[in-house]
Short mmCIF file of N, CA and C in Angstrom, two decimals:
data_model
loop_
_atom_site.label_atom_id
_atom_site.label_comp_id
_atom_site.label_asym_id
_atom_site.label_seq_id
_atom_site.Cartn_x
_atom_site.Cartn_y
_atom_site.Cartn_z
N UNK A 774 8.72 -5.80 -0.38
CA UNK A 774 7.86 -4.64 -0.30
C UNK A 774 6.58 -4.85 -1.08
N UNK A 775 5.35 -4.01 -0.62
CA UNK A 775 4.44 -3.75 -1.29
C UNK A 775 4.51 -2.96 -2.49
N UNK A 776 3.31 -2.74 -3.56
CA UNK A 776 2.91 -1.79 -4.10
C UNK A 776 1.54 -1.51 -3.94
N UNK A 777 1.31 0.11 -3.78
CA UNK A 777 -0.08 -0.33 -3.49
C UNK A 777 -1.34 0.68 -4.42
N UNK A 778 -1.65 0.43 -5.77
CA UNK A 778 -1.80 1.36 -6.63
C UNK A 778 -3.32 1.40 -6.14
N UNK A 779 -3.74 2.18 -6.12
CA UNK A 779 -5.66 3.00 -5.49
C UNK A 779 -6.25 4.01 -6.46
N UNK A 780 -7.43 3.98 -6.12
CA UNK A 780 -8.78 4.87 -6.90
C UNK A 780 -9.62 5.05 -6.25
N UNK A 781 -10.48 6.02 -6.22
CA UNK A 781 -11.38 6.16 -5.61
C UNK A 781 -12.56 7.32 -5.62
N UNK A 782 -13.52 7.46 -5.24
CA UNK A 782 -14.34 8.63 -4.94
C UNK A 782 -13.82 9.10 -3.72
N UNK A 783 -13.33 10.38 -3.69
CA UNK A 783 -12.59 11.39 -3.30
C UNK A 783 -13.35 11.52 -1.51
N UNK A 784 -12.84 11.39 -0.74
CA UNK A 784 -13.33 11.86 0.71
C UNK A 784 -11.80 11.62 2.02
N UNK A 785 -12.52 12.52 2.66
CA UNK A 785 -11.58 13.07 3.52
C UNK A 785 -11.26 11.21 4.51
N UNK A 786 -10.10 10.87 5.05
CA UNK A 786 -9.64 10.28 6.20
C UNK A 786 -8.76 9.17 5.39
N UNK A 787 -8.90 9.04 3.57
CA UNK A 787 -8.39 7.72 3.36
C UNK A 787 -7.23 7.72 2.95
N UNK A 788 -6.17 8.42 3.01
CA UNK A 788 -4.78 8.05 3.51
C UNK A 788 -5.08 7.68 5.26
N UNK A 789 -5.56 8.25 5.83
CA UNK A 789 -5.54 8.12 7.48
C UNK A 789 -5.75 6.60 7.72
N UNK A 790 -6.64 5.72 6.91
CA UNK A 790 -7.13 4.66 6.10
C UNK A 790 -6.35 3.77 6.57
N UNK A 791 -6.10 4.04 5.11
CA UNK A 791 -4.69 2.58 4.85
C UNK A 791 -3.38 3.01 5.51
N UNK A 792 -2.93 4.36 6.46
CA UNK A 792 -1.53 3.91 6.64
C UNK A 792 -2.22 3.33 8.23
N UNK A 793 -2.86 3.58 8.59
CA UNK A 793 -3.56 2.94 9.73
C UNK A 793 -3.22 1.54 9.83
N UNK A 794 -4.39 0.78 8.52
CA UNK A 794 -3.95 -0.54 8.35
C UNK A 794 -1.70 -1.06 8.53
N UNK A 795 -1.35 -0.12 7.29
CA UNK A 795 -0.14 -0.06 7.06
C UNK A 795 0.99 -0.67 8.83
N UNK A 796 0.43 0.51 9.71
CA UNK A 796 0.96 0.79 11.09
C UNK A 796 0.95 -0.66 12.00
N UNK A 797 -0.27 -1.03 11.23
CA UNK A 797 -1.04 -2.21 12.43
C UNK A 797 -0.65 -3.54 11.98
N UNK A 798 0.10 -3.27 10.81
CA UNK A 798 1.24 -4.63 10.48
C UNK A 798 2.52 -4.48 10.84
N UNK A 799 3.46 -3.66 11.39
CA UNK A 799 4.43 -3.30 11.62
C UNK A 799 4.68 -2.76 10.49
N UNK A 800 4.53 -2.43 9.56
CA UNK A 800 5.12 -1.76 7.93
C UNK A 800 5.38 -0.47 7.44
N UNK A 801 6.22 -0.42 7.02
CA UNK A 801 7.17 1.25 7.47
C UNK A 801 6.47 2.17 5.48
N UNK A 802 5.77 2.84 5.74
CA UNK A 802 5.63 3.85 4.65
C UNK A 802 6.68 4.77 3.95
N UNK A 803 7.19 3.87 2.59
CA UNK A 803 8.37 4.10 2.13
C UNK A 803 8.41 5.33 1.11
N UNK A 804 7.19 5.50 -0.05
CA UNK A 804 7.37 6.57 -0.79
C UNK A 804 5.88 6.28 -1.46
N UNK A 805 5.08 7.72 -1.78
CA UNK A 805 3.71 7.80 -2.16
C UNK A 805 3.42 8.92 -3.20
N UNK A 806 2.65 8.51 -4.04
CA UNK A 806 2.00 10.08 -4.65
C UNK A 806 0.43 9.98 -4.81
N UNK A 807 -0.36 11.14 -4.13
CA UNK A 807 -1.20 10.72 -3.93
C UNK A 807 -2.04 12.18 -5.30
N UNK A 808 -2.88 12.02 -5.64
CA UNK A 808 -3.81 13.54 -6.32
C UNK A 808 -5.24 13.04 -6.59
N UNK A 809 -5.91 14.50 -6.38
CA UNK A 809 -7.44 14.46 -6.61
C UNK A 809 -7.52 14.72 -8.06
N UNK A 810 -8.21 13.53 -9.07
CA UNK A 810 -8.15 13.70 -10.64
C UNK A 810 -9.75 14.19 -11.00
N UNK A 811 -10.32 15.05 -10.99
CA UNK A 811 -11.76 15.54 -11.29
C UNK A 811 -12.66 14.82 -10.50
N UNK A 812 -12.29 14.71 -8.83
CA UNK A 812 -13.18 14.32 -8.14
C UNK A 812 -12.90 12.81 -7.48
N UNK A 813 -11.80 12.20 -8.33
CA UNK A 813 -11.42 10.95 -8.05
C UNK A 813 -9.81 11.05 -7.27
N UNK A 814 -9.78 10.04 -6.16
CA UNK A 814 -8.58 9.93 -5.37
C UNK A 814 -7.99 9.23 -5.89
N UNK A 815 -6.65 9.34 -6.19
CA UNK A 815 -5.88 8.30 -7.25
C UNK A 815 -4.61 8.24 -6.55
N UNK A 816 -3.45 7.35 -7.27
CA UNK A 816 -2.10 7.20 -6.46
C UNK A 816 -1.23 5.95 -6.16
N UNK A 817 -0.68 6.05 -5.07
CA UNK A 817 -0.44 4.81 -4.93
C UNK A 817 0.53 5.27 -4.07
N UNK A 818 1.24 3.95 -3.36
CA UNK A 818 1.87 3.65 -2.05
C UNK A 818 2.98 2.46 -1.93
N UNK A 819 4.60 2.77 -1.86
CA UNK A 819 4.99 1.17 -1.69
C UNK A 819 5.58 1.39 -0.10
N UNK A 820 5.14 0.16 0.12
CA UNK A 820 5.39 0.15 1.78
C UNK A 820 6.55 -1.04 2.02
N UNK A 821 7.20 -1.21 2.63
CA UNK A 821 7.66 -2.19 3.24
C UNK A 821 7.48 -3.30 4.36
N UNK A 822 7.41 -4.63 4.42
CA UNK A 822 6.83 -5.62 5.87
C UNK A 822 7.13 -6.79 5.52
N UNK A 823 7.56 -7.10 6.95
CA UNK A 823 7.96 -8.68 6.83
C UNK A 823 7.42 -9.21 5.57
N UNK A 824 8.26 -10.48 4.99
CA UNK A 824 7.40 -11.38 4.13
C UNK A 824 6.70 -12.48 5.14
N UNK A 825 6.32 -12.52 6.44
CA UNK A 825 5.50 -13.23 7.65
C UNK A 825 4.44 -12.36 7.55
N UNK A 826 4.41 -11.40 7.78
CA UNK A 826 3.05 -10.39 7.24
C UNK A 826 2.42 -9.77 6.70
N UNK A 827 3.14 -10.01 4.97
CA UNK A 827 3.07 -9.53 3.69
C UNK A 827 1.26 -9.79 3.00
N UNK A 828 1.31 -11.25 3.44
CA UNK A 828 0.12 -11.90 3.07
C UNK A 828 -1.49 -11.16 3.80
N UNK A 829 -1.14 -11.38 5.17
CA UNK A 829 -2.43 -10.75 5.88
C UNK A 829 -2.39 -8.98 5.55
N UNK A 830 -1.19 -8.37 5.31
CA UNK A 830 -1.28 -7.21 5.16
C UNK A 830 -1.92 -6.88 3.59
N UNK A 831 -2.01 -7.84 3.06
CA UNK A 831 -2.50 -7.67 1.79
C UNK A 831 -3.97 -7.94 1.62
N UNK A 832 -4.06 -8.67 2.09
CA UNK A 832 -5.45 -9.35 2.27
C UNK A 832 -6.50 -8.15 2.93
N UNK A 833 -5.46 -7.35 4.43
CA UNK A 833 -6.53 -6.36 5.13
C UNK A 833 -6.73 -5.13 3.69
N UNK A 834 -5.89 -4.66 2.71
CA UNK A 834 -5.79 -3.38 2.21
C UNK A 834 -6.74 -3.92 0.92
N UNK A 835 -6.90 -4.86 0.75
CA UNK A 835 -7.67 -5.41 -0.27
C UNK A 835 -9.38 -5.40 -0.11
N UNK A 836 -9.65 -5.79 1.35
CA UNK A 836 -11.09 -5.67 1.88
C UNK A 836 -11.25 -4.39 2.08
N UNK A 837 -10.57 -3.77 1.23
CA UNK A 837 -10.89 -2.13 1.77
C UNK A 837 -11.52 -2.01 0.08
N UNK A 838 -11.58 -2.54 -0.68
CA UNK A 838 -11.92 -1.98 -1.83
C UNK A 838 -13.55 -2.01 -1.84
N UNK A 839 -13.87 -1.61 -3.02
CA UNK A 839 -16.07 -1.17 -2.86
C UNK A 839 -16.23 -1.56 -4.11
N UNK A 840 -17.26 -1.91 -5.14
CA UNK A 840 -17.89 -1.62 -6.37
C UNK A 840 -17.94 -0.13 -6.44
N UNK A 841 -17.34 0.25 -7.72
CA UNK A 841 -17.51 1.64 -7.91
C UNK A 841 -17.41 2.15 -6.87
N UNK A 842 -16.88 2.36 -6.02
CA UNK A 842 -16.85 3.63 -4.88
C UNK A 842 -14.36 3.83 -4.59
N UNK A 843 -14.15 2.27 -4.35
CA UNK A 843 -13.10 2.68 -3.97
C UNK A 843 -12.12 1.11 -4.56
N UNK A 844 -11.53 1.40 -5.04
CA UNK A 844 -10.53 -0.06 -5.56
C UNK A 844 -9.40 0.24 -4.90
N UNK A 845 -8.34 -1.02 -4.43
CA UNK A 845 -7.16 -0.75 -3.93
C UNK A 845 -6.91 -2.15 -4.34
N UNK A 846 -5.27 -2.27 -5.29
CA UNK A 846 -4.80 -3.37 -5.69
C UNK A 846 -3.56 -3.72 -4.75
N UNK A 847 -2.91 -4.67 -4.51
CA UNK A 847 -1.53 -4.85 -4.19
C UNK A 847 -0.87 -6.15 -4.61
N UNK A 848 0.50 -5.53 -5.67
CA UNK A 848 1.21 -6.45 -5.96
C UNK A 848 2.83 -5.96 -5.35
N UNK A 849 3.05 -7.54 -4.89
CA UNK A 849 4.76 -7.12 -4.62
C UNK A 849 5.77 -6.83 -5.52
N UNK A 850 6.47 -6.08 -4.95
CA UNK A 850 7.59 -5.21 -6.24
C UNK A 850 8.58 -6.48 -6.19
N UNK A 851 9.14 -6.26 -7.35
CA UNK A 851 9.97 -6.89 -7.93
C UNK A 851 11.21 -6.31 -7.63
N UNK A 852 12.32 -7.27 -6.93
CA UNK A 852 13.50 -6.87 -5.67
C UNK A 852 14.08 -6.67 -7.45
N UNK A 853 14.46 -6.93 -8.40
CA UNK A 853 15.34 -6.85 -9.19
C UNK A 853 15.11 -5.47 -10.24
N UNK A 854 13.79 -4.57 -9.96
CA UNK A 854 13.58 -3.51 -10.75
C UNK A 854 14.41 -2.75 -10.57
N UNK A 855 15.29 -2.62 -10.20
CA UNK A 855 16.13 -1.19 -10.10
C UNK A 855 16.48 -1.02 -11.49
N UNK A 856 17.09 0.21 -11.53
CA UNK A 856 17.33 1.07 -12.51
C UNK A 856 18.77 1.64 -12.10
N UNK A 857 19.72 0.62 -12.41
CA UNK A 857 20.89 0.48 -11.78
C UNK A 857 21.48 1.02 -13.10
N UNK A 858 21.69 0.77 -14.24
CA UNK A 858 22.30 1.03 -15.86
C UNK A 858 21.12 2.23 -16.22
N UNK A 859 20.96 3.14 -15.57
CA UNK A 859 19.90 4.15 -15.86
C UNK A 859 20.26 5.43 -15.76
N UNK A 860 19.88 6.57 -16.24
CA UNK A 860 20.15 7.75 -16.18
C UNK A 860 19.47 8.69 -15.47
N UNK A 861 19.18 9.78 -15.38
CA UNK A 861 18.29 10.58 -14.82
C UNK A 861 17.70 11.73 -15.49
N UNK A 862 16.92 12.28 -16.32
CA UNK A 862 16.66 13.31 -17.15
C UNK A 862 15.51 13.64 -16.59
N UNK A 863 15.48 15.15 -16.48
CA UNK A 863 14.12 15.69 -16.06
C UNK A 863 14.06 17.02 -17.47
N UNK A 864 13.00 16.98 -17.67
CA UNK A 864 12.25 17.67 -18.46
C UNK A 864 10.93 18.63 -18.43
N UNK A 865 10.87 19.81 -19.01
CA UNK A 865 9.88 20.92 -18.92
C UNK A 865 9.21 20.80 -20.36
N UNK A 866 8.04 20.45 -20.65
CA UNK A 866 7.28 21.33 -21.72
C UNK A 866 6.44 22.18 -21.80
N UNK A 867 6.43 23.17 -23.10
CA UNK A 867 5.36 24.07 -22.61
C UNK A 867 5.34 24.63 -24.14
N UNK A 868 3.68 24.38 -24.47
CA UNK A 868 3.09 24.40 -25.65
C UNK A 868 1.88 24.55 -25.96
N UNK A 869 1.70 25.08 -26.84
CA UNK A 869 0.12 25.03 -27.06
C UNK A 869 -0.83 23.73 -27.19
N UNK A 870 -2.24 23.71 -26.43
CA UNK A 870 -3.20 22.51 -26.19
C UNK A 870 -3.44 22.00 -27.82
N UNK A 871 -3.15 20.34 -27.72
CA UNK A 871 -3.80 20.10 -28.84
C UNK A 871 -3.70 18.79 -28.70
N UNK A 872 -4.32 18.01 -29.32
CA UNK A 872 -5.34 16.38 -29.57
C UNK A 872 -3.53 15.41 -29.62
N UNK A 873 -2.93 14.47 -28.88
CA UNK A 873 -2.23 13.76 -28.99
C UNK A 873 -0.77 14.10 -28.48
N UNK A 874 -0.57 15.06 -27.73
CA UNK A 874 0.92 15.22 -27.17
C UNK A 874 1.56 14.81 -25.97
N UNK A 875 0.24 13.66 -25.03
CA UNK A 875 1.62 12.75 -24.69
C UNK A 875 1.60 11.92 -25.33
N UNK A 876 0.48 10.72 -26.48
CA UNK A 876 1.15 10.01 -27.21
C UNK A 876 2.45 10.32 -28.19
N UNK A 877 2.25 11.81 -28.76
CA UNK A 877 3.46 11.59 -29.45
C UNK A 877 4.72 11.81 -28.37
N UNK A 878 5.01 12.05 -27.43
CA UNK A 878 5.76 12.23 -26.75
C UNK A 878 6.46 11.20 -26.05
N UNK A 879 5.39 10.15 -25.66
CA UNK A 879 5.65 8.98 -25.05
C UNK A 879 5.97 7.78 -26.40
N UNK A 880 5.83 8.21 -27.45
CA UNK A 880 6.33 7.44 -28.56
C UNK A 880 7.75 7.24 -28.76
N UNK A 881 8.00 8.84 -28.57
CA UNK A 881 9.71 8.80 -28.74
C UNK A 881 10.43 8.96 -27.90
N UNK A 882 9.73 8.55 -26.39
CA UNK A 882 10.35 8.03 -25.54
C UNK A 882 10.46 6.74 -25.12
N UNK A 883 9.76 5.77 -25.93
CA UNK A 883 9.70 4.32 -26.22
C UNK A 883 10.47 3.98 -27.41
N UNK A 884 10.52 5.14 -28.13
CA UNK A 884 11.50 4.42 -29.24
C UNK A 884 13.22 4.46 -28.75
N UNK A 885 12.82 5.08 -27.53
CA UNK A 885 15.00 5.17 -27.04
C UNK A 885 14.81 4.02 -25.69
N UNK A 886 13.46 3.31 -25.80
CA UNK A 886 13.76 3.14 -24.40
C UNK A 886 14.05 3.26 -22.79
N UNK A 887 13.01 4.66 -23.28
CA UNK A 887 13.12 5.45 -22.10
C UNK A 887 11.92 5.59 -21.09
N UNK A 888 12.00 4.89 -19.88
CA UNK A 888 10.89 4.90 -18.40
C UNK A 888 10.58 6.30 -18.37
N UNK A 889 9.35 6.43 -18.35
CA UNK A 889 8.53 7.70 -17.14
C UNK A 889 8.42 7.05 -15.86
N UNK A 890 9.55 7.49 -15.16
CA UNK A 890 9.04 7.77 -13.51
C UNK A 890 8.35 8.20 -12.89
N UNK A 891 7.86 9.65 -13.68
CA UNK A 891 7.21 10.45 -13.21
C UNK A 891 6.48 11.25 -14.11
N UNK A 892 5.43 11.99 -14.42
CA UNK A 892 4.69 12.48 -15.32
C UNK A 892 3.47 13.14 -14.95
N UNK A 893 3.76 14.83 -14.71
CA UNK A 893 2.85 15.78 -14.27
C UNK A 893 2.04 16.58 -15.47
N UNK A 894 1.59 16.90 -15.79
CA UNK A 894 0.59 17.57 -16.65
C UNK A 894 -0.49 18.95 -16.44
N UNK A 895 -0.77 19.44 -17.18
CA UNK A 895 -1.57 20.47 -16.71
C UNK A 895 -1.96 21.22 -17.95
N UNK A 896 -2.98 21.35 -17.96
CA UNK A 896 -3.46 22.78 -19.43
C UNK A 896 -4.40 24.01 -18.32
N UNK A 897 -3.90 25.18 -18.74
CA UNK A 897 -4.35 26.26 -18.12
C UNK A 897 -4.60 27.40 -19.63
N UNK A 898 -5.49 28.50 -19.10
CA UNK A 898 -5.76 29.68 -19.86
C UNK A 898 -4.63 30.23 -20.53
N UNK A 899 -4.33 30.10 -21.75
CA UNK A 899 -2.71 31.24 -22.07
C UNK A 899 -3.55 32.45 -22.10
N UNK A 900 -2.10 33.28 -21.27
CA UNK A 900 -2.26 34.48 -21.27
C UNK A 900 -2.85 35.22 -22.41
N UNK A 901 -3.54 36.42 -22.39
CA UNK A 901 -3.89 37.49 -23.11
C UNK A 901 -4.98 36.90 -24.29
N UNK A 902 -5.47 35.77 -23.95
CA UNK A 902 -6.75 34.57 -24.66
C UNK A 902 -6.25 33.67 -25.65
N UNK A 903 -4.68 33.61 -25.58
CA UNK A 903 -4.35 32.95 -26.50
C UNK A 903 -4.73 31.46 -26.46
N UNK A 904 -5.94 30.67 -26.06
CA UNK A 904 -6.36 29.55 -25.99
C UNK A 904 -5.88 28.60 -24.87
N UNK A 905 -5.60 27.51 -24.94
CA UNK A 905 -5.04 26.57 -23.80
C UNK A 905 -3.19 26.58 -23.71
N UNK A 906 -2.80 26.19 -22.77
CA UNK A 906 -1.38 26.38 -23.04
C UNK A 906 -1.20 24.50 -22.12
N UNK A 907 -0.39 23.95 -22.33
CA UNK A 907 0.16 22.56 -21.67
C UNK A 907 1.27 22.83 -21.52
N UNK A 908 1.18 22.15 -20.01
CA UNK A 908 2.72 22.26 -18.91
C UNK A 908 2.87 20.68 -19.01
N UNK A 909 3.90 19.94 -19.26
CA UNK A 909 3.95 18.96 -18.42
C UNK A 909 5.79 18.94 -18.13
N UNK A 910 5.70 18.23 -16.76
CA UNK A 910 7.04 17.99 -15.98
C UNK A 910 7.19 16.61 -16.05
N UNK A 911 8.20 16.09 -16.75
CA UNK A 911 8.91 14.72 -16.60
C UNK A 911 10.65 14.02 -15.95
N UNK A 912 9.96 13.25 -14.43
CA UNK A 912 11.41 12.59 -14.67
C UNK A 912 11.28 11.24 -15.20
N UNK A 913 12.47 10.81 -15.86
CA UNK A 913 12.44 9.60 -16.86
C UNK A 913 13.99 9.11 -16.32
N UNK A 914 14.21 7.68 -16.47
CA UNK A 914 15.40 7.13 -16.41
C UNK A 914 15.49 6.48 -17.84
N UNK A 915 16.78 7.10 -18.22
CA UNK A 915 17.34 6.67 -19.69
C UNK A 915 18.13 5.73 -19.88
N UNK A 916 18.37 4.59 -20.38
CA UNK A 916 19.70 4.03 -20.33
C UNK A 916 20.61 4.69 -20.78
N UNK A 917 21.78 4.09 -20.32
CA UNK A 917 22.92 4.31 -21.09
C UNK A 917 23.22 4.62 -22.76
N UNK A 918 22.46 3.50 -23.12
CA UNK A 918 22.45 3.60 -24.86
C UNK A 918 21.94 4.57 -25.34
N UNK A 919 21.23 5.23 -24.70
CA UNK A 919 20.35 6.33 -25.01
C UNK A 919 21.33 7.60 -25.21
N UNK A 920 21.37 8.26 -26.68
CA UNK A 920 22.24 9.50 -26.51
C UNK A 920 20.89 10.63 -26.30
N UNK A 921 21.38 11.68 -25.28
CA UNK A 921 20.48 12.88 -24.83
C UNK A 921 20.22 13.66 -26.03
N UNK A 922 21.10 14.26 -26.90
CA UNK A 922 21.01 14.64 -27.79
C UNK A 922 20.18 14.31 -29.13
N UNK A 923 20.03 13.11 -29.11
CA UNK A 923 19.30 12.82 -30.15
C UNK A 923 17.97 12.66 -29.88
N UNK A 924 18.18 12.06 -28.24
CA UNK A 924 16.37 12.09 -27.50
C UNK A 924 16.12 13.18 -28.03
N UNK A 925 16.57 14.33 -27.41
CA UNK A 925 15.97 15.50 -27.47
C UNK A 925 15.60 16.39 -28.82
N UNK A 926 16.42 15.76 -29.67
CA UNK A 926 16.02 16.37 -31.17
C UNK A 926 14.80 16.18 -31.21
N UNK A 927 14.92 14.29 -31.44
CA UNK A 927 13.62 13.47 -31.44
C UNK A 927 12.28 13.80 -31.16
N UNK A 928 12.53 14.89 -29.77
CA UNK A 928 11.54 15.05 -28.81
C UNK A 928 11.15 16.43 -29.96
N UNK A 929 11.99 17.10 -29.92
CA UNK A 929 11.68 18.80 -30.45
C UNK A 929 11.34 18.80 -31.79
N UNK A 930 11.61 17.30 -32.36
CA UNK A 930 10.47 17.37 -34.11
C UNK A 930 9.43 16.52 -34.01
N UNK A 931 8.53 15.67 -32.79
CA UNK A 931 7.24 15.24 -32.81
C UNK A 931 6.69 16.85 -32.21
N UNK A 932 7.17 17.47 -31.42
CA UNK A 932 6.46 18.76 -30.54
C UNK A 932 6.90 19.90 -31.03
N UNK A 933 7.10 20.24 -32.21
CA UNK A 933 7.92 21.78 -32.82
C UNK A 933 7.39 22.54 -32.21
N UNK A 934 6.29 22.94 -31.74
CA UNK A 934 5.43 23.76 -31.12
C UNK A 934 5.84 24.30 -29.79
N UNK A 935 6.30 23.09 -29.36
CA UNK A 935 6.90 23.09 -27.94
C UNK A 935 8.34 23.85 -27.43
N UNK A 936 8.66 24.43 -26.18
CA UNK A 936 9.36 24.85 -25.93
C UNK A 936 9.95 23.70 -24.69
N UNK A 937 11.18 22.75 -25.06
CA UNK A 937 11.50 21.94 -24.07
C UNK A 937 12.85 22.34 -23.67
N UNK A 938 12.52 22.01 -22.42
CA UNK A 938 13.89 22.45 -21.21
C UNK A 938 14.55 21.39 -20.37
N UNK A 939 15.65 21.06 -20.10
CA UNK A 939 16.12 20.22 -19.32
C UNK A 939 16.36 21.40 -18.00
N UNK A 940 15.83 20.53 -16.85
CA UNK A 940 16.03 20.84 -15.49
C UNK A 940 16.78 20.04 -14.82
N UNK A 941 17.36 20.96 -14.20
CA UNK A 941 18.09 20.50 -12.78
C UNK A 941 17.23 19.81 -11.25
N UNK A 942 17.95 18.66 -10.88
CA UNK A 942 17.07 17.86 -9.65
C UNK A 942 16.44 18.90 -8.59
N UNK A 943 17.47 19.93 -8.54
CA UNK A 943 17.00 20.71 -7.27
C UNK A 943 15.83 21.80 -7.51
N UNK A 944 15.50 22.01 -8.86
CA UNK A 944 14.52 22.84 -9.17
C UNK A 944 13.15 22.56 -8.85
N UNK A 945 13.10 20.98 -8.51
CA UNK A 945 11.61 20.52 -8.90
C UNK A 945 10.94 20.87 -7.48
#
């Protein structure tokens, strides 16, 4: 399989784009996340295709890139990444805005050894003017070694501020 991580200045047709290209290799569109970041198209794509047409399919998604206007990289995934000895934890925070809370967050989730899979974010108005408020949604795969309990202490004395929640898969 592919990976196919992208950037760009934001305009309408370019997913239509590359799964175009994607189609016109025989290559089946396996899983994507795509978002507009302050004007910029960001994301990425892993596809699947022959290893007979891995090469030219790489080569076409590559001549798609610009100086400053649009980059598109592709490296092949690594058949042995799974996350087979892994866990599944999803997580809610929600706290007041301030200077360093996903580094500290992502600190003591490196100190257990723990992947972000996934990592949503957001600061909006708190209610009634109470200043900025930060949402972020995380799924993470934990190992085994990893006790939840202590993650989560871990987690709730870099962020005291914070109100963290473990969620259920079907909520998201």
């Amino acid at each position: 399989g592919l990976v196919l991580p992208l950037n760009g200045k934001d305009r309408p047709g370019m997913v239509s784009i590359l799964s175009e290209i994607v189609s016109s290799h025989g290559a089946t569109w396996v899983e994507s996340r795509f978002i507009n970041l302050g004007g910029r198209f960001a994301g990425g794509a892993h596809v699947e295709v022959e290893d007979s047409k891995a090469d030219l399919l790489a080569a076409e998604l590559k001549a798609l890139s610009k100086p400053d206007t649009f980059l598109v990289l592709v490296d092949r995934m690594d058949e042995d990444a799974g996350n087979d000895d892994q866990g599944l934890l999803l997580l809610e925070l929600t706290g007041p805005d301030r200077v360093g809370i996903i580094h500290d967050l992502s600190k003591v989730l490196s100190k257990f050894s723990i992947s972000i899979d996934e990592l949503v974010s957001e600061t909006v108005e708190a209610s009634m003017g109470g200043g900025q408020t930060f949402f972020v949604q995380l799924s993470l795969s934990v190992p085994e070694s990893a006790d939840e309990e202590e993650v989560m202490d871990a987690l709730q004395s870099a962020l005291p501020e914070f109100l963290i929640d473990t969620i259920e898969d079907e909520e998201l």
